[in-house]
Coordinates of N, CA and C in Angstrom, one line a residue:
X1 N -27.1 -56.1 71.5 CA -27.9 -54.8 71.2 C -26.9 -53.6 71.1
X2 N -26.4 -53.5 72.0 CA -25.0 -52.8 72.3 C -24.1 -52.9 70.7
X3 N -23.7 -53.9 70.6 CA -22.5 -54.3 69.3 C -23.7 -53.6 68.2
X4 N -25.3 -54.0 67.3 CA -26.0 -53.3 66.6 C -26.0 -51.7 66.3
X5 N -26.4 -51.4 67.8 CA -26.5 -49.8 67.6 C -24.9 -49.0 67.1
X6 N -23.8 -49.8 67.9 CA -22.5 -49.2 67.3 C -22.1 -49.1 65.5
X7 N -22.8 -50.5 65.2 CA -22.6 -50.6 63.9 C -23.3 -49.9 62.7
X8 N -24.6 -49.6 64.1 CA -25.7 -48.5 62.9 C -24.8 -47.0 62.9
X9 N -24.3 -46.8 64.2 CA -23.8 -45.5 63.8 C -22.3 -45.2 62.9
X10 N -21.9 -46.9 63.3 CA -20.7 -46.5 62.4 C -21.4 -46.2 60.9
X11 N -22.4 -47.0 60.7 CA -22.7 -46.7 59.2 C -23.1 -45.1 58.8
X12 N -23.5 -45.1 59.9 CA -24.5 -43.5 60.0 C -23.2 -42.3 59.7
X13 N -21.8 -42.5 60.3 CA -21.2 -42.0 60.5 C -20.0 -42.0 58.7
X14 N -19.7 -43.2 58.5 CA -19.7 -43.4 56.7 C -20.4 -42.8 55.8
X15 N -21.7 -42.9 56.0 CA -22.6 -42.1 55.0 C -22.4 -41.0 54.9
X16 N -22.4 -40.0 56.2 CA -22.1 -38.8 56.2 C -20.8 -38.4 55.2
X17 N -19.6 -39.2 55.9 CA -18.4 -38.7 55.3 C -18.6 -38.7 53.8
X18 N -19.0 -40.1 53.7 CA -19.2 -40.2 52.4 C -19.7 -38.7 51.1
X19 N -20.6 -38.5 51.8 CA -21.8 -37.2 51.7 C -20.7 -35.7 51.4
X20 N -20.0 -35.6 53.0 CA -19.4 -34.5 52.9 C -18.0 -34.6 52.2
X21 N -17.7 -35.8 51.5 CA -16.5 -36.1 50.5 C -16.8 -35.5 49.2
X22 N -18.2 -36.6 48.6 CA -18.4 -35.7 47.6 C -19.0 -34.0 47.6
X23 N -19.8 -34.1 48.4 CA -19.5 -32.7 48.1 C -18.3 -31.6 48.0
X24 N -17.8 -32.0 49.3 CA -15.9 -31.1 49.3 C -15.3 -31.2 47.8
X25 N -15.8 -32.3 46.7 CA -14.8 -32.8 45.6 C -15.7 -31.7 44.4
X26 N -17.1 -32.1 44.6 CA -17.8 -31.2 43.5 C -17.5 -29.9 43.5
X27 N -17.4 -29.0 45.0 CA -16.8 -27.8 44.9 C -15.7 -27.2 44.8
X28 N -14.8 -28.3 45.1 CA -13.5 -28.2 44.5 C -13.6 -28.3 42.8
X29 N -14.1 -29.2 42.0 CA -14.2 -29.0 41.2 C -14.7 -27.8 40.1
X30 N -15.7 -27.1 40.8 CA -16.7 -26.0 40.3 C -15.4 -24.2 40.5
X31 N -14.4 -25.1 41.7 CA -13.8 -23.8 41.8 C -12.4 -23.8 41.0
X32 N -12.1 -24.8 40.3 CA -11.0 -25.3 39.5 C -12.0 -24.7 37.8
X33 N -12.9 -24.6 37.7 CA -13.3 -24.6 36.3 C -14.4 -23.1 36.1
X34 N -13.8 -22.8 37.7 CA -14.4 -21.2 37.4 C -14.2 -20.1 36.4
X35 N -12.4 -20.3 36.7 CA -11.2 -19.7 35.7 C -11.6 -19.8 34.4
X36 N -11.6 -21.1 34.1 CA -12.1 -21.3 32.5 C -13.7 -20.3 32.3
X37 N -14.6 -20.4 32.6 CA -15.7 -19.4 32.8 C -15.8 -18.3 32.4
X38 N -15.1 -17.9 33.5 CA -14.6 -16.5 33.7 C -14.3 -16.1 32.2
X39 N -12.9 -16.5 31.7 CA -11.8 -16.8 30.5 C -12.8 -16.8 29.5
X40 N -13.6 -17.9 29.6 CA -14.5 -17.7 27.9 C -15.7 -16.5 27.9
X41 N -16.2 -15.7 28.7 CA -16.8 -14.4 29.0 C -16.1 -13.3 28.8
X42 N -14.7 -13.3 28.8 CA -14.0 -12.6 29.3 C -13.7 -12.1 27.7
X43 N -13.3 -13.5 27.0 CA -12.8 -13.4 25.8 C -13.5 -13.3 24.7
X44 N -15.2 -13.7 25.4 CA -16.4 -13.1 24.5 C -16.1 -11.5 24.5
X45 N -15.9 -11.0 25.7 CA -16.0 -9.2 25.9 C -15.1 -8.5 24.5
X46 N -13.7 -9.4 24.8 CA -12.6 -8.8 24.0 C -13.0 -8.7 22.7
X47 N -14.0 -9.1 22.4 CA -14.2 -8.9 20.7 C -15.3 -8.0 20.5
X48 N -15.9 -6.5 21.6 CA -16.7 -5.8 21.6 C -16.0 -4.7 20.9
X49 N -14.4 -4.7 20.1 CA -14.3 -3.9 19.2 C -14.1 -4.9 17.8
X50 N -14.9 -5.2 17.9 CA -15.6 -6.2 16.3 C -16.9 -6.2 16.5
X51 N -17.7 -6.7 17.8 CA -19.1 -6.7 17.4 C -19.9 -5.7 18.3
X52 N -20.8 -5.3 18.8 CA -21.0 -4.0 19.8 C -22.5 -4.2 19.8
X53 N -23.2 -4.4 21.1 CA -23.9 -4.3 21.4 C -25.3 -3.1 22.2
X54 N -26.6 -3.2 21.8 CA -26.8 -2.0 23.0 C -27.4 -3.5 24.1
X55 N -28.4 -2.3 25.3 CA -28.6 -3.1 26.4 C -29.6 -3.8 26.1
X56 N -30.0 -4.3 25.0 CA -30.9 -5.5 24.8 C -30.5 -6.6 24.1
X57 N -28.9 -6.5 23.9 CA -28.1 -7.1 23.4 C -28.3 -7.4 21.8
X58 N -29.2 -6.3 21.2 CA -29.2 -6.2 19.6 C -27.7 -5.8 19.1
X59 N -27.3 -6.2 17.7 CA -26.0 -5.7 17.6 C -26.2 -4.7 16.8
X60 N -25.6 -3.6 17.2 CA -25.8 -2.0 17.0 C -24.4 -1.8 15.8
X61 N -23.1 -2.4 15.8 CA -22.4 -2.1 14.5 C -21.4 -3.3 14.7
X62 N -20.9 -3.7 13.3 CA -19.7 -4.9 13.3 C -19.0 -4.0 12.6
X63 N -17.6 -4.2 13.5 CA -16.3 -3.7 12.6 C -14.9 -4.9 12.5
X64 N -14.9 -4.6 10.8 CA -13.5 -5.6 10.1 C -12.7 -4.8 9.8
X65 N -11.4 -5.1 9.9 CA -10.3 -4.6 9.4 C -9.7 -5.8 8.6
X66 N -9.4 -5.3 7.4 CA -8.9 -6.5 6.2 C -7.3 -6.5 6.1
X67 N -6.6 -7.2 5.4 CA -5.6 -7.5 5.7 C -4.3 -6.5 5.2
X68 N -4.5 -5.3 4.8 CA -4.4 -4.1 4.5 C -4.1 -3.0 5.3
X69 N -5.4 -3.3 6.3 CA -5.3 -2.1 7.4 C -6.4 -1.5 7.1
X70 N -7.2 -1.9 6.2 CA -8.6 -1.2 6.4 C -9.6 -1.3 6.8
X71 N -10.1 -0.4 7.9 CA -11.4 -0.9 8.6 C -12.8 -0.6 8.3
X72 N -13.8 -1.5 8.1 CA -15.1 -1.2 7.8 C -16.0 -1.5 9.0
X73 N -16.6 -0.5 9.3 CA -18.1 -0.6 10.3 C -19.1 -0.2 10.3
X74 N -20.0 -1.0 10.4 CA -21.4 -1.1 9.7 C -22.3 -1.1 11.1
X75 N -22.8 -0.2 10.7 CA -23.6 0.5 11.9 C -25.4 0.2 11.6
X76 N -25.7 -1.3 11.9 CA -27.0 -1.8 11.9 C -28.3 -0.8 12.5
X77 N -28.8 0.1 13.3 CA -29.1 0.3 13.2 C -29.9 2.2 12.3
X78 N -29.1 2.6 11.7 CA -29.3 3.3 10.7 C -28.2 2.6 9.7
X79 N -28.1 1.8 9.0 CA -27.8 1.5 7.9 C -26.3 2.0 6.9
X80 N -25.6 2.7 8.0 CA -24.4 3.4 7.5 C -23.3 2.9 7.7
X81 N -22.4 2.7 6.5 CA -21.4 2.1 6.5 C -19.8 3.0 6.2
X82 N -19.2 2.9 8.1 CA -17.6 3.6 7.8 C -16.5 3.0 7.7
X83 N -16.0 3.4 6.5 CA -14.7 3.2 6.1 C -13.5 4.0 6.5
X84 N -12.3 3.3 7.0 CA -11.5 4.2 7.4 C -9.8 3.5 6.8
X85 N -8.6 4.2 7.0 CA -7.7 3.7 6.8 C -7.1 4.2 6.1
X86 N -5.9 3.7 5.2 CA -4.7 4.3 4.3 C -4.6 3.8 3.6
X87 N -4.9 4.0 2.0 CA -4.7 3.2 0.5 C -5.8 2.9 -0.1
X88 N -6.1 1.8 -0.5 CA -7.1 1.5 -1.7 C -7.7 0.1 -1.0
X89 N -9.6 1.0 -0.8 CA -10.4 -0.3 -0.8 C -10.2 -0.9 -2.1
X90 N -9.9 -2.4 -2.0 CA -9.8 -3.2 -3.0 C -11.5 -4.1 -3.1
X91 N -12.1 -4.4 -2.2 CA -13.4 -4.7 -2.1 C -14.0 -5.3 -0.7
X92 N -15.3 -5.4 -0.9 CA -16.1 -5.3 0.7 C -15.9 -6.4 1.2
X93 N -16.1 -6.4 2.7 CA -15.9 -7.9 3.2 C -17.3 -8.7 2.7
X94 N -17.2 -9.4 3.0 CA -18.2 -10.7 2.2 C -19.1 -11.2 3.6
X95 N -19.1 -10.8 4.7 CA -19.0 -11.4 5.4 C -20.4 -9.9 6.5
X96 N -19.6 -8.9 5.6 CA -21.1 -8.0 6.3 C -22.4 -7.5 5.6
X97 N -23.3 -8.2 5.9 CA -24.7 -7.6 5.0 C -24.9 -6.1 4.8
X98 N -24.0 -6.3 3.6 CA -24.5 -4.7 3.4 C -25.8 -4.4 2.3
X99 N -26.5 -5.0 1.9 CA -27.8 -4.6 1.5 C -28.6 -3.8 1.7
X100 N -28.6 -3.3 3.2 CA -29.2 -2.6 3.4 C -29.0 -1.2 3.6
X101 N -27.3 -0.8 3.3 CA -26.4 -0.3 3.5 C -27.0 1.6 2.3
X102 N -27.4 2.5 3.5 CA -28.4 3.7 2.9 C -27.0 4.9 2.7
X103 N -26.3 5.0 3.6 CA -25.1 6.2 3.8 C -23.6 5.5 3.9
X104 N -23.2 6.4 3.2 CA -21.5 5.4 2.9 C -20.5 6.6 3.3
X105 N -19.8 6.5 4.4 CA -18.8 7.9 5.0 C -17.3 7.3 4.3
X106 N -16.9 7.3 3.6 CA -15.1 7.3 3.7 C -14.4 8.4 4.1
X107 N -13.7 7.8 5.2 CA -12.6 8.9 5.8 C -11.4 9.2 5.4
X108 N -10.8 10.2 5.6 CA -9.3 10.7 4.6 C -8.2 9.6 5.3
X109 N -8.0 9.6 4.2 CA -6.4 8.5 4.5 C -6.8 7.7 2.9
X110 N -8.1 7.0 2.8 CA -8.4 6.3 1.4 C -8.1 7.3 0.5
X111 N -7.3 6.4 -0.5 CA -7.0 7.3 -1.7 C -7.5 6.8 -3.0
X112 N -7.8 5.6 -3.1 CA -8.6 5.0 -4.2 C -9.1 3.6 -3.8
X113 N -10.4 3.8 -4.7 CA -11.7 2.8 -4.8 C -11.9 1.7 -5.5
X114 N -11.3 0.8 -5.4 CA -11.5 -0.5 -6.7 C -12.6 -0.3 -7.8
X115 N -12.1 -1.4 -8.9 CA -13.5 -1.6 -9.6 C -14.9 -2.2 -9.2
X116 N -15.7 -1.8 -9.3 CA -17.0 -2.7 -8.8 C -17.4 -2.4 -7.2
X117 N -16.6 -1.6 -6.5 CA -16.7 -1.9 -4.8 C -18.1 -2.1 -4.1
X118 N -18.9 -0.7 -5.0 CA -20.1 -0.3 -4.2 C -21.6 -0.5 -5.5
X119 N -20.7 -1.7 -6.4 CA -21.5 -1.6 -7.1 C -23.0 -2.9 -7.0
X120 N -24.2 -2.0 -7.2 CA -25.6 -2.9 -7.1 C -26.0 -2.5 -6.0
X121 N -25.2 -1.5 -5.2 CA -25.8 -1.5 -3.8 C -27.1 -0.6 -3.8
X122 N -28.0 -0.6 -3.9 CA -29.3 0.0 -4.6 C -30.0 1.0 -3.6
X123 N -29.5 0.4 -2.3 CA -30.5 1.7 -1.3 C -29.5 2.9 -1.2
X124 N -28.2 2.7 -1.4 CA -27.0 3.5 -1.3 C -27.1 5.2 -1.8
X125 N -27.5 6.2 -0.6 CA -28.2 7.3 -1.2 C -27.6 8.1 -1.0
X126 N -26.2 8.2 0.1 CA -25.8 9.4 0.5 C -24.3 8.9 0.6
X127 N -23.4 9.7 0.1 CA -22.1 9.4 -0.2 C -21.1 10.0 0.4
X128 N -20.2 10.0 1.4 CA -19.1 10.9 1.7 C -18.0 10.7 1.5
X129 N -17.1 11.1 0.3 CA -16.0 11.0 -0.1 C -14.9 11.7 0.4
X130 N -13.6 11.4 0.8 CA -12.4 12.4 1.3 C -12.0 12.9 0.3
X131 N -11.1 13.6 0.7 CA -10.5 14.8 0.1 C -8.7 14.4 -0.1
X132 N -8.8 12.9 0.0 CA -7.7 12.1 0.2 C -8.1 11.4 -1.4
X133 N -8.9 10.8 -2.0 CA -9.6 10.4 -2.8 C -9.0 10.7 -4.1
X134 N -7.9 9.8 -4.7 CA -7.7 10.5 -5.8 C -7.9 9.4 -7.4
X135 N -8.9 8.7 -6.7 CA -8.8 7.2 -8.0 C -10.2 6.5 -7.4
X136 N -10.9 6.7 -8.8 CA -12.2 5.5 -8.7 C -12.6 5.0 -9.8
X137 N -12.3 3.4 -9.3 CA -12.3 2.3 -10.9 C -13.4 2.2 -11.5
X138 N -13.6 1.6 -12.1 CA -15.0 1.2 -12.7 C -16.0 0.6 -12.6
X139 N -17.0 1.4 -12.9 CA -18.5 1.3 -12.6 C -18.5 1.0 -10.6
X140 N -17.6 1.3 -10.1 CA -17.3 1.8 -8.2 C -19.0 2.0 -7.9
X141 N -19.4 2.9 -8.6 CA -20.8 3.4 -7.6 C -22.0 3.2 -8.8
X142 N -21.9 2.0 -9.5 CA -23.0 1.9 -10.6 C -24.0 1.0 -10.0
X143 N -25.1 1.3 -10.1 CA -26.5 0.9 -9.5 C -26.7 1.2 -8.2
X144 N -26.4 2.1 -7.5 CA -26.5 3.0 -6.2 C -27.7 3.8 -6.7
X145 N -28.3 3.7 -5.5 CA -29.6 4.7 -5.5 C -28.7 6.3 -6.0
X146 N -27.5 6.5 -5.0 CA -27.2 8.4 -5.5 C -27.0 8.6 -7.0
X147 N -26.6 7.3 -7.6 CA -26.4 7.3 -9.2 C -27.1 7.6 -10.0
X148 N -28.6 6.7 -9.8 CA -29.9 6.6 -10.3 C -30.2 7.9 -10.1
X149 N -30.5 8.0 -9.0 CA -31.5 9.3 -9.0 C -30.8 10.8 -9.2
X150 N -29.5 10.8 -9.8 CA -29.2 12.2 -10.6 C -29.8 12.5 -12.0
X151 N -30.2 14.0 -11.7 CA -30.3 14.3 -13.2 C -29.6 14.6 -14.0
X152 N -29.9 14.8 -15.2 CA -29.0 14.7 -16.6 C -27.9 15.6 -16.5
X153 N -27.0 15.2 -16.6 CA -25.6 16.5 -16.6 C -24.3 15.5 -15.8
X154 N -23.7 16.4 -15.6 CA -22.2 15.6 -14.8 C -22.6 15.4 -13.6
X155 N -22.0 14.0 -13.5 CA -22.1 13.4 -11.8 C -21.0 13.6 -11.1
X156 N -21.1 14.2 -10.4 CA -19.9 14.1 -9.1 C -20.2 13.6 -8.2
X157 N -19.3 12.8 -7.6 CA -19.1 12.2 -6.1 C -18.2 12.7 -5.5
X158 N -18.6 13.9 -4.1 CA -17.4 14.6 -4.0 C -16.4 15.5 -4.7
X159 N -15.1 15.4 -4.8 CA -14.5 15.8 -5.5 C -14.0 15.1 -6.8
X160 N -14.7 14.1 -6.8 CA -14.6 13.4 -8.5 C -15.9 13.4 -9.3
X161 N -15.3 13.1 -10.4 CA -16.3 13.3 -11.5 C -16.3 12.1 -11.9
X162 N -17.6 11.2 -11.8 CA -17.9 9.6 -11.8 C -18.0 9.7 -13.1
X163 N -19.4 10.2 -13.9 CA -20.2 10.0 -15.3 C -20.5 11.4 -15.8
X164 N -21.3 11.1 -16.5 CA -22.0 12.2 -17.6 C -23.3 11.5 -17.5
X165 N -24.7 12.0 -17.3 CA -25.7 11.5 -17.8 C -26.3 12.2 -18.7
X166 N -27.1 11.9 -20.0 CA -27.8 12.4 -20.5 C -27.0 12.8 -21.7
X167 N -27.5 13.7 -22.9 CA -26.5 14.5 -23.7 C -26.0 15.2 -23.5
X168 N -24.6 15.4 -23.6 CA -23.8 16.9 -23.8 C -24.4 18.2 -24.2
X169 N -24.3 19.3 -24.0 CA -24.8 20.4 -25.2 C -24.2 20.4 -26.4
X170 N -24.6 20.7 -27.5 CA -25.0 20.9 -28.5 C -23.5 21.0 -29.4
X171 N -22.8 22.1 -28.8 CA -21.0 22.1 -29.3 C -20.4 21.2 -28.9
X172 N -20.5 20.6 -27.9 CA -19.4 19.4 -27.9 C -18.7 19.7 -26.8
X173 N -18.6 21.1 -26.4 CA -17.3 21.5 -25.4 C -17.8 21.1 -24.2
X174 N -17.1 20.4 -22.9 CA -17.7 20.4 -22.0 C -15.9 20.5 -20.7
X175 N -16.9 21.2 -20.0 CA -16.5 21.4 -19.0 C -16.3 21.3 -17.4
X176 N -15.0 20.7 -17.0 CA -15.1 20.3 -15.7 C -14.9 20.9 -14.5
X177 N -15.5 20.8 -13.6 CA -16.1 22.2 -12.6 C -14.8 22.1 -11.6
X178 N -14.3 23.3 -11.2 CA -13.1 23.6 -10.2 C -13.4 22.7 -9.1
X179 N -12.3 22.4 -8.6 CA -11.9 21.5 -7.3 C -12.1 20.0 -7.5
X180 N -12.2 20.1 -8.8 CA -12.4 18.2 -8.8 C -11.1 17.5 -8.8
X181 N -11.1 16.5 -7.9 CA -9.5 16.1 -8.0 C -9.3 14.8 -9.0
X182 N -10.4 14.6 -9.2 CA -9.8 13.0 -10.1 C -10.8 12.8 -11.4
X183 N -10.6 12.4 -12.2 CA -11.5 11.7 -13.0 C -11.9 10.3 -12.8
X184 N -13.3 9.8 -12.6 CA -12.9 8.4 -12.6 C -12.9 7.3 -13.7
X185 N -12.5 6.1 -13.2 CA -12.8 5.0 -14.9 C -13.9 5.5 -15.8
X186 N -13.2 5.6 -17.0 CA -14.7 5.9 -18.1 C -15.7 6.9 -18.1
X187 N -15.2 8.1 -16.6 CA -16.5 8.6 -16.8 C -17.0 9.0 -18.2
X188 N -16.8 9.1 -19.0 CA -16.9 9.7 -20.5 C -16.6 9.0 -21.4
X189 N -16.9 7.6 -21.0 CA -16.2 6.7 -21.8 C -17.1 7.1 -23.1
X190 N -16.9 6.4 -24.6 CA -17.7 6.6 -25.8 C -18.9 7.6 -26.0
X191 N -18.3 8.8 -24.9 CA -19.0 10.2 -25.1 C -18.7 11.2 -26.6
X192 N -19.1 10.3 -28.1 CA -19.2 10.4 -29.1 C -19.4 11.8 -29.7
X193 N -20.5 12.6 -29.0 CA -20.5 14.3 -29.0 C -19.3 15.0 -28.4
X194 N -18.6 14.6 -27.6 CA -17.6 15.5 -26.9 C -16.2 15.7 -28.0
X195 N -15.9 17.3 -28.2 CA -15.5 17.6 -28.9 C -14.1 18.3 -28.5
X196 N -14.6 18.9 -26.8 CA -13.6 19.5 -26.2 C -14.0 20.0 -24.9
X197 N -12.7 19.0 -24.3 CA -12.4 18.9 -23.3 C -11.5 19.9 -22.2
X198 N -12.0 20.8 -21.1 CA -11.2 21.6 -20.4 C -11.2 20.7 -19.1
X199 N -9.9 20.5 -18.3 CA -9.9 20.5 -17.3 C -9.1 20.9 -16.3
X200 N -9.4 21.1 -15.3 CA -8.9 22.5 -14.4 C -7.7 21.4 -13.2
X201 N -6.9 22.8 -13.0 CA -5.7 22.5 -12.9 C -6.1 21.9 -11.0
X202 N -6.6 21.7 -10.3 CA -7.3 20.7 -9.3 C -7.1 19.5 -9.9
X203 N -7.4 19.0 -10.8 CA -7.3 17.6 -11.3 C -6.2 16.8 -11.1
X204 N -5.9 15.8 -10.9 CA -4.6 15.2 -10.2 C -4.8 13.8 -10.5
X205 N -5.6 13.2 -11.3 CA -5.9 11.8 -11.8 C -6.8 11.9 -12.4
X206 N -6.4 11.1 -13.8 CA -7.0 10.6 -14.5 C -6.9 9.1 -14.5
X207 N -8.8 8.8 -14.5 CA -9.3 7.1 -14.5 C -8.9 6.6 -15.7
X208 N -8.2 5.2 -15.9 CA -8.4 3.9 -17.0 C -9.8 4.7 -17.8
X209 N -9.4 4.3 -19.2 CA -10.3 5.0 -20.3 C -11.6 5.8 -19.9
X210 N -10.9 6.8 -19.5 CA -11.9 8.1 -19.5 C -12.9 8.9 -20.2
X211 N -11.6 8.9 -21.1 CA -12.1 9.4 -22.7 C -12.6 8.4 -23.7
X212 N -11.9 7.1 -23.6 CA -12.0 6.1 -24.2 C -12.9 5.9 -25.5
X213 N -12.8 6.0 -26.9 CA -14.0 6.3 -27.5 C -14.9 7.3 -28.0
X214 N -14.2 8.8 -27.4 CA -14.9 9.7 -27.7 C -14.0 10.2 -29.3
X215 N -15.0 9.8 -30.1 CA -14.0 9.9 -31.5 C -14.1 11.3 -32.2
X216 N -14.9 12.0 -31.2 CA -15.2 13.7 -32.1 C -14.2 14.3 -31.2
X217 N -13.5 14.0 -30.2 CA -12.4 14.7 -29.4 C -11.4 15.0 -29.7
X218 N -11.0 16.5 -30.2 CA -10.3 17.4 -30.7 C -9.1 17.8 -30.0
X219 N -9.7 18.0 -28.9 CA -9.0 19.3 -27.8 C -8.8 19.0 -26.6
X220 N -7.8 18.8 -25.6 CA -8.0 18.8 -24.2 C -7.0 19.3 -23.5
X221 N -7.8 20.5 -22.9 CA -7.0 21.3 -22.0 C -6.6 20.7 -20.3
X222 N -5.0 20.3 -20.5 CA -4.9 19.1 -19.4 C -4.4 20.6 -18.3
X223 N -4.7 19.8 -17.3 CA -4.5 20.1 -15.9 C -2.7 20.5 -15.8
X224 N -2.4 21.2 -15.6 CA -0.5 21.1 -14.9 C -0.3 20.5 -13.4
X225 N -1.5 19.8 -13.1 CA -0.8 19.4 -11.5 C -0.9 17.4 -11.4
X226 N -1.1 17.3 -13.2 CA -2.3 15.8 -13.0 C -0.4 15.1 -12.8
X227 N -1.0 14.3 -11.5 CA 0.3 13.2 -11.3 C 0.0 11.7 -11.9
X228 N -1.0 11.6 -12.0 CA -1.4 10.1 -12.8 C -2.7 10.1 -14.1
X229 N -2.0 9.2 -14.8 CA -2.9 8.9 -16.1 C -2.9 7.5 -16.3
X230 N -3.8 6.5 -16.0 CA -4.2 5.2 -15.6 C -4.5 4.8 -16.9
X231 N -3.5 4.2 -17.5 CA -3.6 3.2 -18.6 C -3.7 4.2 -19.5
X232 N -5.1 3.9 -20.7 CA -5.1 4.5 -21.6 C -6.0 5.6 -21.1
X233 N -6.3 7.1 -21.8 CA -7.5 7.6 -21.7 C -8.3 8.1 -22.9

């Protein structure tokens, strides 16, 4: 009876160990792979200057920097997209929905805008150009809501002069308004009535065929400060 009961407790006494082995090994384990944890949380945080959250964890703006040095952030909940950096957007990242994209800030340091950049973007209604700004390619801001909805006459964006809408007056002379620094691609492309051209000494760039096609064009009073003339004009 004696020799039974010892052997129940020896077993009684194995089981335990047994018991408190694995467990000692599982927490050992759990405290070896905490680090890692930690580390992938940690390294989710590190990218809250790329993606940004508020406290319901909606994402409130994503920001890219392209391989240039230029950064774009798109600020989801009001629909505004800033651009910052030094040189020439070449084009948008592909990668941020800008569709819905209503106000467009560029900040001084950009000095020119590729062809096509902001073009089709159709809610696109409010524009902030720098004063750094001295080159915008072709058709840049074509089918933007600010485009559309100008009335007939010269369009500016900022300190440039995008297009012409509508007819010229009647002589042909037309006139470009102080402080504009650039002309952009084409604005005036096959502007057929334009007969004579003033532009004021602010001007500092002229866009790829500006003039392009205007075959009644007699006269043009150039700028003394223009440092560039892009291809043909």
């Amino acid at each position: 009876m004696i020799l039974i009961r010892l052997k129940i407790l020896r077993n009684y006494f194995l089981f335990c160990f047994f018991n408190i082995t694995l467990c000692a090994g599982l927490l050992f384990n759990s405290v070896l792979s905490a680090p890692a944890f930690f580390n992938e949380v940690e390294s989710a945080y590190e990218e809250d200057d790329v993606v940004k959250y508020d406290m319901d964890m909606n994402v409130m703006s994503e920001t890219y920097t392209d391989f240039s040095g230029i950064s774009y952030e798109l600020y989801d909940y009001d629909s505004k997209l800033r651009i910052s950096g030094i040189g020439k957007i070449e084009k948008l990242p592909d990668h941020l929905n800008l569709a819905t994209v209503n106000t467009l800030i560029i900040e001084n340091g950009i000095s020119a805008i590729g062809d096509y950049v902001f073009f089709g973007m159709s809610r696109l209604h409010s524009i902030t150009l720098p004063d750094s700004l001295v080159y915008v390619g072709e058709k840049a801001f074509d089918g933007t809501k600010y485009v559309s909805d100008k009335k007939d006459g010269a369009v500016y964006i900022g300190n440039v002069l995008y297009t012409y809408k509508g007819e010229i007056q009647k002589d042909g002379a037309f006139v470009i308004q102080d402080g504009t620094k650039a002309i952009a691609h084409g604005a005036l492309l096959a502007r057929t009535e334009i007969t004579d051209v003033s532009i004021p000494d602010s001007v500092v760039t002229i866009g790829n065929n500006a003039f392009y096609g205007c075959t009644s064009l007699e006269k043009i009073n150039l700028s003394d400060n223009i440092n560039y003339i892009i291809k043909r004009i």
